[in-house]
Tab-separated table of C-alpha atoms in Angstrom:
chain	number	residue	atom	x	y	z
A	1	MET	CA	148.425	97.732	116.405
A	2	ASP	CA	148.066	100.154	113.519
A	3	PHE	CA	144.949	102.371	113.635
A	4	TYR	CA	144.733	102.240	109.822
A	5	LEU	CA	144.397	98.437	109.924
A	6	ILE	CA	141.589	98.650	112.472
A	7	ILE	CA	139.694	101.120	110.259
A	8	LYS	CA	140.399	98.929	107.211
A	9	LEU	CA	139.057	95.850	109.038
A	10	LEU	CA	135.887	97.726	110.000
A	11	HIS	CA	135.541	98.927	106.388
A	12	VAL	CA	135.820	95.370	105.066
A	13	LEU	CA	133.429	94.016	107.717
A	14	THR	CA	130.748	96.625	106.988
A	15	ALA	CA	131.175	96.050	103.239
A	16	THR	CA	130.806	92.313	103.848
A	17	VAL	CA	127.544	92.844	105.730
A	18	TRP	CA	126.284	95.198	102.999
A	19	VAL	CA	127.299	93.213	99.916
A	20	GLY	CA	127.092	89.723	101.406
A	21	GLY	CA	123.753	90.475	102.997
A	22	GLY	CA	122.453	91.807	99.700
A	23	PHE	CA	123.631	88.705	97.864
A	24	VAL	CA	122.050	86.329	100.390
A	25	PHE	CA	118.843	88.365	100.311
A	26	MET	CA	118.717	88.150	96.491
A	27	VAL	CA	119.227	84.378	96.519
A	28	ALA	CA	116.579	83.934	99.220
A	29	ALA	CA	114.202	86.197	97.259
A	30	GLU	CA	114.717	84.037	94.153
A	31	VAL	CA	113.779	80.950	96.169
A	32	ALA	CA	110.775	82.697	97.735
A	33	GLN	CA	109.622	83.981	94.329
A	34	ARG	CA	109.229	80.424	93.093
A	35	ALA	CA	107.396	79.245	96.221
A	36	PRO	CA	103.629	78.833	96.156
A	37	GLY	CA	101.523	80.853	98.555
A	38	PRO	CA	102.218	84.089	100.390
A	39	VAL	CA	105.947	83.539	101.024
A	40	TYR	CA	107.180	85.935	98.354
A	41	GLY	CA	105.075	88.973	99.220
A	42	GLY	CA	105.873	88.526	102.885
A	43	PHE	CA	109.524	88.223	101.986
A	44	SER	CA	109.400	91.576	100.203
A	45	ALA	CA	108.017	93.173	103.357
A	46	VAL	CA	110.951	91.727	105.303
A	47	GLY	CA	113.275	93.278	102.712
A	48	ALA	CA	111.884	96.722	103.466
A	49	ARG	CA	112.709	96.268	107.147
A	50	LEU	CA	116.163	94.853	106.420
A	51	GLY	CA	116.976	97.884	104.305
A	52	ASN	CA	116.420	100.205	107.253
A	53	LEU	CA	118.017	97.964	109.863
A	54	VAL	CA	120.997	96.513	107.967
A	55	PHE	CA	121.691	97.627	104.408
A	56	VAL	CA	121.499	101.427	104.714
A	57	PRO	CA	123.555	101.599	107.948
A	58	ALA	CA	126.161	99.151	106.569
A	59	ALA	CA	126.405	101.128	103.317
A	60	MET	CA	126.817	104.429	105.130
A	61	LEU	CA	129.436	102.999	107.503
A	62	THR	CA	131.324	101.449	104.578
A	63	LEU	CA	131.371	104.814	102.821
A	64	LEU	CA	132.388	106.730	105.953
A	65	LEU	CA	135.191	104.291	106.805
A	66	GLY	CA	136.384	104.359	103.187
A	67	ILE	CA	136.602	108.153	103.343
A	68	VAL	CA	138.587	107.910	106.593
A	69	LEU	CA	140.984	105.399	104.971
A	70	THR	CA	141.413	107.665	101.964
A	71	ILE	CA	142.216	110.650	104.168
A	72	MET	CA	144.697	108.547	106.153
A	73	SER	CA	146.649	106.889	103.321
A	74	TRP	CA	145.299	107.497	99.832
A	75	SER	CA	144.152	110.361	97.632
A	76	PHE	CA	140.763	111.386	96.332
A	77	GLY	CA	142.565	111.924	93.008
A	78	ASP	CA	143.292	108.200	92.638
A	79	LEU	CA	141.047	106.818	89.906
A	80	TRP	CA	140.074	103.698	91.842
A	81	ILE	CA	138.963	105.860	94.788
A	82	LEU	CA	136.879	108.069	92.492
A	83	LEU	CA	135.303	105.024	90.824
A	84	ALA	CA	134.510	103.463	94.200
A	85	LEU	CA	132.931	106.683	95.475
A	86	VAL	CA	130.802	107.043	92.348
A	87	GLY	CA	129.807	103.365	92.517
A	88	ILE	CA	128.864	103.558	96.168
A	89	ALA	CA	126.934	106.793	95.574
A	90	VAL	CA	125.001	105.113	92.741
A	91	SER	CA	124.313	102.067	94.915
A	92	ILE	CA	123.121	104.141	97.856
A	93	GLY	CA	121.047	106.287	95.486
A	94	LEU	CA	119.508	103.199	93.888
A	95	GLY	CA	118.701	101.884	97.354
A	96	LEU	CA	117.172	105.119	98.611
A	97	ILE	CA	115.384	106.202	95.418
A	98	VAL	CA	114.275	102.881	93.897
A	99	ILE	CA	114.637	99.883	96.220
A	100	LYS	CA	113.490	101.355	99.537
A	101	PRO	CA	110.391	103.146	98.205
A	102	GLY	CA	109.554	100.077	96.101
A	103	SER	CA	109.929	97.785	99.104
A	104	ASP	CA	107.836	100.103	101.268
A	105	LYS	CA	105.085	100.202	98.621
A	106	ILE	CA	105.136	96.414	98.326
A	107	ALA	CA	104.886	96.079	102.118
A	108	GLU	CA	101.864	98.423	102.182
A	109	LEU	CA	100.233	96.593	99.293
A	110	ALA	CA	100.867	93.227	100.982
A	111	GLN	CA	99.044	94.578	104.063
A	112	SER	CA	96.022	95.756	102.085
A	113	GLU	CA	95.751	93.077	99.354
A	114	GLY	CA	97.527	90.180	101.013
A	115	PRO	CA	101.095	89.002	100.489
A	116	ASP	CA	100.163	86.632	97.664
A	117	SER	CA	98.197	89.088	95.526
A	118	PRO	CA	99.210	89.205	91.857
A	119	ARG	CA	100.166	92.900	92.165
A	120	VAL	CA	102.426	92.190	95.147
A	121	ARG	CA	104.100	89.316	93.280
A	122	ASP	CA	104.529	91.373	90.078
A	123	MET	CA	105.911	94.418	91.883
A	124	SER	CA	108.224	92.209	93.940
A	125	ALA	CA	109.534	90.469	90.820
A	126	ALA	CA	110.175	93.804	89.076
A	127	LEU	CA	111.973	95.220	92.115
A	128	LEU	CA	114.053	92.059	92.529
A	129	HIS	CA	115.014	92.286	88.859
A	130	ARG	CA	116.195	95.917	89.209
A	131	GLY	CA	117.951	95.074	92.461
A	132	ARG	CA	120.189	92.611	90.642
A	133	PHE	CA	121.927	95.573	89.015
A	134	ASP	CA	123.061	96.666	92.470
A	135	LEU	CA	124.825	93.310	92.930
A	136	VAL	CA	126.575	93.740	89.568
A	137	LEU	CA	127.593	97.237	90.632
A	138	MET	CA	128.895	95.926	93.966
A	139	ALA	CA	130.945	93.240	92.192
A	140	VAL	CA	132.517	95.929	90.001
A	141	ILE	CA	133.267	98.080	93.065
A	142	ILE	CA	134.905	95.097	94.781
A	143	ALA	CA	137.005	94.458	91.648
A	144	ASP	CA	137.917	98.151	91.668
A	145	MET	CA	139.065	97.889	95.286
A	146	VAL	CA	141.135	94.786	94.594
A	147	PHE	CA	142.781	95.873	91.319
A	148	LYS	CA	143.039	99.597	92.169
A	149	PRO	CA	143.164	100.631	88.503
A	150	GLY	CA	144.874	103.828	87.472
A	151	TYR	CA	144.210	105.967	84.424
A	152	GLY	CA	146.461	103.763	82.274
A	153	ASP	CA	144.837	100.436	83.151
A	154	VAL	CA	142.705	100.325	80.010
A	155	VAL	CA	142.050	96.575	80.003
A	156	ILE	CA	140.730	96.298	83.553
A	157	LEU	CA	138.750	99.538	83.194
A	158	SER	CA	137.236	98.256	79.948
A	159	ILE	CA	136.258	94.948	81.543
A	160	MET	CA	134.704	96.729	84.534
A	161	GLY	CA	132.821	99.077	82.200
A	162	ALA	CA	131.583	96.212	80.037
A	163	VAL	CA	130.324	94.255	83.064
A	164	LEU	CA	128.553	97.341	84.382
A	165	ALA	CA	126.984	98.119	80.997
A	166	ALA	CA	125.817	94.516	80.561
A	167	GLY	CA	124.304	94.567	84.051
A	168	ALA	CA	122.536	97.866	83.354
A	169	VAL	CA	121.027	96.534	80.134
A	170	ALA	CA	120.067	93.171	81.644
A	171	PHE	CA	118.537	94.508	84.853
A	172	LEU	CA	117.529	98.120	84.250
A	173	VAL	CA	116.492	98.097	80.579
A	174	VAL	CA	115.199	94.581	79.880
A	175	LYS	CA	111.884	93.769	81.563
A	176	PRO	CA	111.851	90.755	83.933
A	177	GLN	CA	110.296	87.500	82.800
A	178	PRO	CA	107.532	86.130	85.016
A	179	ALA	CA	108.860	83.543	87.431
A	180	ALA	CA	107.450	80.056	87.399
A	181	VAL	CA	105.765	79.329	90.706
A	182	ALA	CA	106.079	75.803	92.081
A	183	ALA	CA	102.796	73.947	92.341
């Protein structure tokens, strides 16, 4: 068996845990946000723990394995590799600078004010809204990995850029709308 294929499998598996886990978490958070009672605030506290236990380690392993694959068979001068590295760095930065501290603050607030307090719900909704950009970014990184665009692939690069820009405006610039809570 080829060592490269084993590393590639591990890279894809860790990326699946990272991106797939993030997607499932976002969908579950949307459901919890609309639930009456303390479900949502408690869910945000779980998110803080999941970040430390699952998302950060999976992201770091994905990055490390990607670097190993690049050293083995690719080049850091390939545009798609550069785009992936920048995208992953932005995602990890967003997680460490925005999502993790926000989740930790929400967890603390849920302890002191209760998981269903209006501040916990509002902060959770705002953080969930910003976190959606990370999913858009991950989708663009996955497209980058699949299409492997070079410097001349203007159409695919333009589409990826447009999707990223739309996601940034929708989830980083535009303020979230209050979610309707089920009665």
